[in-house]
Short mmCIF file of C-alpha atoms and ligand atoms in Angstrom, two decimals:
data_model
loop_
_atom_site.label_atom_id
_atom_site.label_comp_id
_atom_site.label_asym_id
_atom_site.label_seq_id
_atom_site.Cartn_x
_atom_site.Cartn_y
_atom_site.Cartn_z
CA MET A 1 0.98 4.09 -24.29
CA ASP A 2 1.95 7.70 -24.06
CA GLN A 3 4.45 8.12 -26.93
CA ARG A 4 5.69 11.40 -25.51
CA ARG A 5 7.31 9.47 -22.65
CA ILE A 6 9.66 7.46 -24.90
CA ARG A 7 12.46 10.00 -24.94
CA TYR A 8 15.33 7.85 -23.73
CA PRO A 9 17.74 6.34 -26.26
CA THR A 10 17.04 2.76 -27.20
CA ALA A 11 20.71 1.94 -27.75
CA PRO A 12 23.71 3.06 -25.69
CA LEU A 13 25.14 6.39 -26.86
CA THR A 14 28.78 7.12 -26.34
CA ASN A 15 28.57 10.75 -27.39
CA THR A 16 26.09 12.87 -25.39
CA LYS A 17 26.14 15.50 -28.10
CA LYS A 18 24.06 13.08 -30.22
CA LEU A 19 21.22 13.34 -27.76
CA GLU A 20 18.28 15.39 -29.09
CA HIS A 21 17.41 16.48 -25.58
CA ALA A 22 20.90 17.31 -24.40
CA MET A 23 20.90 19.85 -21.61
CA SER A 24 22.79 20.90 -18.56
CA ALA A 25 21.24 19.54 -15.39
CA LYS A 26 20.16 21.59 -12.45
CA LEU A 27 22.27 20.86 -9.36
CA LEU A 28 20.52 19.31 -6.40
CA ASP A 29 22.29 21.15 -3.56
CA GLY A 30 22.46 18.60 -0.77
CA LYS A 31 24.77 20.76 1.26
CA GLY A 32 22.39 23.75 1.21
CA ILE A 33 19.33 21.57 1.95
CA SER A 34 21.25 19.98 4.87
CA LYS A 35 21.91 23.43 6.36
CA GLU A 36 18.24 24.19 6.06
CA ILE A 37 17.18 20.96 7.81
CA GLN A 38 19.87 21.37 10.48
CA LYS A 39 18.43 24.80 11.34
CA GLU A 40 15.01 23.21 11.76
CA THR A 41 16.46 20.37 13.91
CA LYS A 42 18.20 22.93 16.13
CA VAL A 43 14.93 24.65 16.84
CA LYS A 44 13.29 21.33 17.70
CA VAL A 45 16.20 20.36 19.94
CA GLU A 46 15.91 23.73 21.76
CA GLN A 47 12.27 22.95 22.37
CA PHE A 48 13.12 19.45 23.65
CA ILE A 49 15.66 20.95 26.05
CA ALA A 50 13.15 23.52 27.25
CA ASP A 51 10.55 20.77 27.80
CA HIS A 52 12.77 18.14 29.43
CA GLY A 53 15.74 19.95 30.83
CA GLU A 54 18.35 17.84 28.99
CA SER A 55 19.89 17.48 25.53
CA PRO A 56 19.47 14.39 23.33
CA VAL A 57 22.60 12.29 23.57
CA LEU A 58 24.27 10.38 20.71
CA ALA A 59 26.97 7.80 21.50
CA ALA A 60 29.31 6.82 18.70
CA VAL A 61 31.44 3.66 18.98
CA LEU A 62 34.62 3.85 16.90
CA VAL A 63 36.71 0.70 16.64
CA GLY A 64 40.26 1.02 15.33
CA ASP A 65 41.82 3.91 13.43
CA ASP A 66 40.42 3.76 9.91
CA PRO A 67 41.10 7.30 8.59
CA ALA A 68 37.74 7.63 6.70
CA SER A 69 35.81 6.45 9.74
CA GLN A 70 37.60 9.00 11.96
CA VAL A 71 36.56 11.76 9.53
CA TYR A 72 32.95 10.56 9.44
CA VAL A 73 32.71 10.38 13.25
CA ARG A 74 34.32 13.87 13.61
CA ASN A 75 31.76 15.28 11.14
CA LYS A 76 28.95 13.73 13.13
CA GLU A 77 30.27 15.17 16.38
CA ARG A 78 30.53 18.67 14.89
CA ALA A 79 27.00 18.45 13.42
CA CYS A 80 25.68 17.34 16.84
CA ALA A 81 27.36 20.31 18.51
CA ARG A 82 25.76 22.70 15.93
CA ALA A 83 22.31 21.24 16.61
CA GLY A 84 22.63 21.31 20.44
CA ILE A 85 22.86 17.49 20.62
CA GLU A 86 25.41 16.07 23.03
CA SER A 87 27.76 13.53 21.54
CA GLN A 88 29.96 10.90 23.17
CA LEU A 89 32.81 9.13 21.42
CA HIS A 90 33.67 5.61 22.66
CA ARG A 91 36.99 4.45 21.12
CA LEU A 92 37.95 0.80 21.12
CA PRO A 93 41.22 -0.69 19.87
CA ALA A 94 41.49 -2.23 16.37
CA THR A 95 42.10 -5.59 18.02
CA SER A 96 38.62 -5.59 19.73
CA THR A 97 36.66 -8.80 19.52
CA THR A 98 32.93 -9.16 18.84
CA GLU A 99 32.55 -9.69 22.64
CA ASP A 100 34.50 -6.52 23.45
CA ILE A 101 32.29 -4.42 21.18
CA LEU A 102 29.13 -6.13 22.39
CA ALA A 103 30.06 -5.29 25.98
CA LYS A 104 30.24 -1.55 24.98
CA VAL A 105 26.87 -1.74 23.17
CA VAL A 106 25.23 -3.38 26.19
CA GLU A 107 26.72 -0.68 28.45
CA LEU A 108 25.26 2.02 26.20
CA ASN A 109 21.90 0.26 25.94
CA GLU A 110 21.68 0.30 29.68
CA ASP A 111 22.77 3.92 30.11
CA SER A 112 19.61 5.94 30.46
CA GLN A 113 21.51 9.16 29.56
CA VAL A 114 22.24 7.81 26.05
CA ASN A 115 19.40 8.20 23.49
CA GLY A 116 21.08 7.10 20.27
CA ILE A 117 23.85 4.57 19.53
CA LEU A 118 25.81 4.31 16.32
CA VAL A 119 28.59 1.79 15.64
CA GLN A 120 30.77 3.25 12.93
CA LEU A 121 31.24 0.78 10.03
CA PRO A 122 33.23 -0.92 8.72
CA LEU A 123 34.37 -2.89 11.80
CA PRO A 124 37.66 -4.79 11.80
CA ASP A 125 37.46 -8.26 10.11
CA GLN A 126 37.46 -10.24 13.35
CA ALA A 127 34.32 -8.47 14.59
CA ASP A 128 30.91 -9.78 13.55
CA SER A 129 29.02 -6.62 12.46
CA ARG A 130 25.65 -8.42 12.17
CA VAL A 131 25.82 -9.67 15.79
CA ILE A 132 26.87 -6.29 17.05
CA LEU A 133 24.23 -4.23 15.13
CA ASP A 134 21.54 -6.70 16.24
CA ALA A 135 22.45 -6.05 19.88
CA ILE A 136 21.64 -2.32 19.77
CA ASP A 137 18.39 -1.47 21.55
CA PRO A 138 15.91 -0.83 18.69
CA GLN A 139 14.78 2.38 20.48
CA LYS A 140 18.38 3.68 20.29
CA ASP A 141 19.04 2.36 16.76
CA VAL A 142 19.48 5.77 15.05
CA ASP A 143 20.96 4.14 11.92
CA ALA A 144 17.82 1.99 11.58
CA PHE A 145 19.90 -1.15 10.87
CA HIS A 146 18.27 -3.41 13.54
CA PRO A 147 15.91 -6.14 12.09
CA HIS A 148 13.05 -4.71 14.21
CA ASN A 149 13.40 -1.32 12.52
CA VAL A 150 13.98 -2.84 9.07
CA GLY A 151 10.76 -4.85 9.57
CA LEU A 152 8.80 -1.75 10.53
CA ILE A 153 10.15 0.03 7.42
CA SER A 154 9.12 -2.85 5.22
CA GLN A 155 5.60 -2.69 6.67
CA GLY A 156 5.36 1.04 5.95
CA ARG A 157 5.26 2.10 9.63
CA PRO A 158 8.87 3.11 10.41
CA GLN A 159 10.15 4.13 13.80
CA PHE A 160 13.41 5.44 12.36
CA LEU A 161 14.33 5.87 8.71
CA PRO A 162 17.87 5.01 7.60
CA CYS A 163 19.83 8.21 7.24
CA THR A 164 21.02 8.15 3.64
CA PRO A 165 17.70 7.09 2.01
CA HIS A 166 15.84 9.49 4.29
CA GLY A 167 18.15 12.31 3.33
CA ILE A 168 17.51 11.60 -0.39
CA VAL A 169 13.74 11.69 0.05
CA GLN A 170 14.03 14.93 2.00
CA MET A 171 16.15 16.44 -0.77
CA LEU A 172 13.75 15.36 -3.53
CA LYS A 173 10.77 16.73 -1.52
CA ARG A 174 12.42 20.07 -0.92
CA CYS A 175 13.39 20.34 -4.59
CA GLY A 176 9.76 19.74 -5.62
CA ILE A 177 10.49 16.36 -7.16
CA GLU A 178 7.68 13.88 -6.47
CA THR A 179 8.10 10.17 -6.81
CA THR A 180 4.52 8.99 -7.12
CA GLY A 181 3.94 7.05 -10.35
CA LYS A 182 7.55 7.59 -11.37
CA SER A 183 9.90 4.89 -12.61
CA VAL A 184 12.75 4.70 -10.17
CA CYS A 185 15.93 2.62 -10.64
CA VAL A 186 18.17 2.02 -7.63
CA ILE A 187 21.56 0.53 -8.46
CA GLY A 188 23.03 -1.31 -5.43
CA ARG A 189 21.19 -3.49 -2.90
CA SER A 190 23.07 -2.81 0.33
CA ASP A 191 21.20 -2.96 3.61
CA ILE A 192 22.34 0.61 4.29
CA VAL A 193 21.24 2.36 1.12
CA GLY A 194 19.88 0.44 -1.82
CA LYS A 195 17.39 -1.97 -0.22
CA PRO A 196 15.80 0.50 2.24
CA MET A 197 15.70 3.16 -0.55
CA ALA A 198 13.78 0.80 -2.82
CA MET A 199 11.43 -0.21 0.00
CA MET A 200 10.68 3.38 1.02
CA LEU A 201 9.94 4.68 -2.48
CA GLY A 202 7.77 1.73 -3.37
CA GLN A 203 5.52 2.15 -0.31
CA LYS A 204 1.95 3.39 -0.52
CA ASP A 205 2.72 6.35 1.74
CA SER A 206 5.53 8.05 3.54
CA ASP A 207 6.04 10.43 6.45
CA LEU A 208 6.50 13.17 3.83
CA GLY A 209 3.21 12.28 2.07
CA PRO A 210 2.09 9.80 -0.62
CA GLU A 211 3.69 11.95 -3.31
CA MET A 212 7.05 10.96 -1.85
CA ALA A 213 6.29 7.22 -2.20
CA ASN A 214 4.24 5.24 -4.73
CA ALA A 215 7.10 4.85 -7.25
CA THR A 216 7.60 1.81 -9.51
CA VAL A 217 11.04 0.69 -8.32
CA THR A 218 13.54 -1.54 -10.00
CA LEU A 219 16.41 -2.63 -7.72
CA CYS A 220 19.55 -3.48 -9.76
CA HIS A 221 22.76 -5.16 -8.59
CA SER A 222 25.94 -6.85 -9.70
CA ARG A 223 24.05 -9.71 -11.38
CA THR A 224 21.57 -7.53 -13.25
CA GLN A 225 21.54 -8.23 -16.96
CA ASN A 226 21.40 -5.37 -19.44
CA LEU A 227 21.70 -2.77 -16.74
CA ALA A 228 21.75 0.22 -19.13
CA SER A 229 18.45 -0.82 -20.79
CA ILE A 230 16.84 -0.63 -17.29
CA THR A 231 18.52 2.62 -16.12
CA GLN A 232 17.62 4.35 -19.43
CA GLN A 233 13.97 4.08 -18.50
CA ALA A 234 14.25 5.59 -15.01
CA ASP A 235 12.72 8.97 -14.28
CA ILE A 236 14.78 8.90 -11.11
CA LEU A 237 18.11 7.04 -11.09
CA ILE A 238 19.83 6.38 -7.73
CA ALA A 239 23.40 5.03 -7.80
CA ALA A 240 24.78 3.41 -4.68
CA ILE A 241 27.47 1.10 -6.03
CA GLY A 242 30.87 2.22 -4.81
CA ARG A 243 32.50 2.32 -8.28
CA PRO A 244 33.94 5.63 -9.55
CA ASN A 245 32.11 7.10 -12.55
CA PHE A 246 30.24 3.86 -13.18
CA VAL A 247 27.08 5.52 -14.51
CA THR A 248 27.81 6.96 -17.96
CA PRO A 249 25.53 9.34 -19.93
CA ASP A 250 24.20 6.55 -22.17
CA MET A 251 22.64 4.98 -19.05
CA ILE A 252 20.64 8.11 -18.17
CA LYS A 253 17.17 8.97 -19.54
CA PRO A 254 17.28 12.52 -20.84
CA GLY A 255 15.91 14.86 -18.28
CA ALA A 256 16.06 12.25 -15.44
CA VAL A 257 16.77 13.02 -11.82
CA VAL A 258 20.15 11.44 -10.96
CA VAL A 259 21.13 10.92 -7.30
CA ASP A 260 24.69 9.90 -6.74
CA VAL A 261 25.29 8.18 -3.40
CA GLY A 262 28.83 6.92 -4.17
CA ILE A 263 31.85 8.21 -2.36
CA ASN A 264 35.02 7.00 -4.07
CA ARG A 265 38.50 8.11 -3.15
CA THR A 266 40.57 8.26 -6.34
CA GLU A 267 43.82 9.95 -7.41
CA GLN A 268 41.57 12.70 -8.77
CA GLY A 269 40.02 13.19 -5.38
CA LEU A 270 36.52 12.25 -4.21
CA VAL A 271 34.24 11.15 -7.02
CA GLY A 272 30.74 9.63 -7.11
CA ASP A 273 29.36 6.58 -8.89
CA VAL A 274 28.10 8.82 -11.73
CA ASP A 275 30.37 10.36 -14.34
CA PHE A 276 29.28 13.88 -13.29
CA ASP A 277 30.72 16.02 -16.08
CA SER A 278 29.08 14.02 -18.92
CA GLY A 279 26.08 12.91 -16.84
CA LYS A 280 24.95 16.51 -16.18
CA GLU A 281 24.62 17.04 -19.92
CA VAL A 282 21.87 14.45 -20.11
CA ALA A 283 20.19 14.59 -16.69
CA GLY A 284 17.58 17.15 -15.74
CA PHE A 285 18.74 17.23 -12.08
CA ILE A 286 21.90 15.81 -10.55
CA THR A 287 23.62 15.68 -7.18
CA PRO A 288 27.27 16.58 -6.98
CA VAL A 289 29.97 14.59 -5.06
CA PRO A 290 30.96 15.94 -2.63
CA GLY A 291 28.18 18.26 -1.46
CA GLY A 292 25.25 16.13 -2.54
CA VAL A 293 23.94 13.12 -0.52
CA GLY A 294 26.77 12.96 2.00
CA PRO A 295 25.81 16.02 4.13
CA LEU A 296 22.21 14.86 4.20
CA THR A 297 23.20 11.53 5.75
CA VAL A 298 24.77 13.27 8.77
CA THR A 299 21.78 15.63 9.00
CA MET A 300 19.24 12.83 9.21
CA LEU A 301 21.30 11.18 11.96
CA LEU A 302 20.62 14.33 14.07
CA GLU A 303 16.87 14.06 13.39
CA ASN A 304 16.91 10.37 14.33
CA THR A 305 18.74 11.17 17.61
CA LEU A 306 16.13 13.73 18.52
CA MET A 307 13.41 11.22 17.53
CA ALA A 308 15.08 8.54 19.78
CA ALA A 309 15.08 10.96 22.75
CA ILE A 310 11.40 11.74 22.19
CA ILE A 311 10.49 8.00 21.92
CA GLN A 312 12.38 7.22 25.09
CA ILE A 313 10.77 10.05 27.06
CA LYS A 314 7.34 8.80 25.90
CA SER A 315 8.10 5.23 26.83
CA ILE A 316 8.90 6.11 30.43
CA ALA A 317 6.06 8.62 30.83
P1 NAD B 1 27.91 -1.78 -0.84
O1 NAD B 1 29.32 -1.37 -1.07
O2 NAD B 1 27.58 -2.55 0.34
O3 NAD B 1 27.38 -2.59 -2.12
C1 NAD B 1 27.48 -2.16 -3.42
C2 NAD B 1 26.29 -2.58 -4.21
O4 NAD B 1 26.54 -2.26 -5.57
C3 NAD B 1 26.02 -4.06 -4.17
O5 NAD B 1 24.66 -4.29 -3.82
C4 NAD B 1 26.25 -4.61 -5.58
O6 NAD B 1 25.28 -5.61 -5.98
C5 NAD B 1 26.15 -3.35 -6.40
N1 NAD B 1 27.06 -3.43 -7.53
C6 NAD B 1 28.41 -3.67 -7.49
N2 NAD B 1 28.91 -3.73 -8.73
C7 NAD B 1 27.84 -3.60 -9.57
C8 NAD B 1 27.70 -3.56 -10.96
N3 NAD B 1 28.75 -3.78 -11.80
N4 NAD B 1 26.48 -3.41 -11.50
C9 NAD B 1 25.39 -3.21 -10.70
N5 NAD B 1 25.48 -3.19 -9.31
C10 NAD B 1 26.67 -3.39 -8.81
O7 NAD B 1 26.98 -0.49 -1.01
P2 NAD B 1 26.82 0.79 -0.10
O8 NAD B 1 27.26 0.55 1.32
O9 NAD B 1 25.42 1.18 -0.34
O10 NAD B 1 27.82 1.83 -0.70
C11 NAD B 1 27.77 2.26 -2.05
C12 NAD B 1 28.48 3.56 -2.21
O11 NAD B 1 27.81 4.60 -1.52
C13 NAD B 1 29.93 3.57 -1.68
O12 NAD B 1 30.71 4.37 -2.47
C14 NAD B 1 29.77 4.18 -0.28
O13 NAD B 1 30.94 4.86 0.14
C15 NAD B 1 28.69 5.22 -0.58
N6 NAD B 1 27.85 5.63 0.57
C16 NAD B 1 27.63 6.94 0.66
C17 NAD B 1 26.84 7.44 1.67
C18 NAD B 1 26.56 8.92 1.71
O14 NAD B 1 26.17 9.44 2.74
N7 NAD B 1 26.75 9.62 0.60
C19 NAD B 1 26.27 6.60 2.59
C20 NAD B 1 26.53 5.21 2.45
C21 NAD B 1 27.29 4.75 1.39
#
């Protein structure tokens, strides 16, 4: 065994000053990287419009008036406009049933002008999200939640990549952080972030090259025993839990890359799943909240909408 690799503490530390390798992490600037990718997407969209005479179209379905969902949808509309992608907003009342929402999804599936469909989550309790997401045409499934697309991802031949995990891989790549051979710990096993993230990084290859796959991945969750003993060994730690400041410095391997997916609204404002102020003293690289993973999620949605338009043009050619 390479003794030089055993740098993480073997017992939880409560005081980061005790760490021999204490340092201040470099910030992974998700916001800046998003801007860079959005510029590239804009150029590709302009080429698509020049070639086909029409813009890609994204249709968002917003059910009810959840304030956070309204903000997310507005951000997506603005980002579409910046990239030259046309966006449609289909609002349905909070009292909508599964059938009401399904009817809208079917209408959008059949509309040849619409390339991408997203149903903003969460849906009201009476609506069955699974049934609704399963009804989206897999070729228009820009969130990559449909079982057909999840199956393709698990086989390592994705049609669309889910936006948040894809954004994270893009960020790592653009910051020169390779995943091949690395020990990665993902905390959280949601279908939206944790599970696809673990699948993508554990694959043999990726669209961004084998150096952005081939990790040894441990997927942790609420029933994981001795969580800190696992996270302490991770070269790359990805937190997608939804609990403010859950990851404390003693859980981080000194010098590790820490990616914070969490968005938690607290009295202190928006905070992530990682205790940023103390975590940055141990990590080598860290994403801030806000301004880290969030902007990348929206950005990859634009890429997926363009991809959907290209796939649909090819399938009718
Ligand atoms: P989720 O809310 O569906 O599930 C949370 C996961 O955390 C579960 O798998 C659970 O097993 C795990 N978990 C809960 N308590 C735990 C514990 N004590 N120890 C270990 N694991 C535990 O997850 P989600 O939808 O992936 O959301 C997670 C967070 O990420 C939320 O804050 C959400 O708002 C945020 N999010 C951000 C973005 C973005 O673009 N930045 C995108 C999606 C989600």
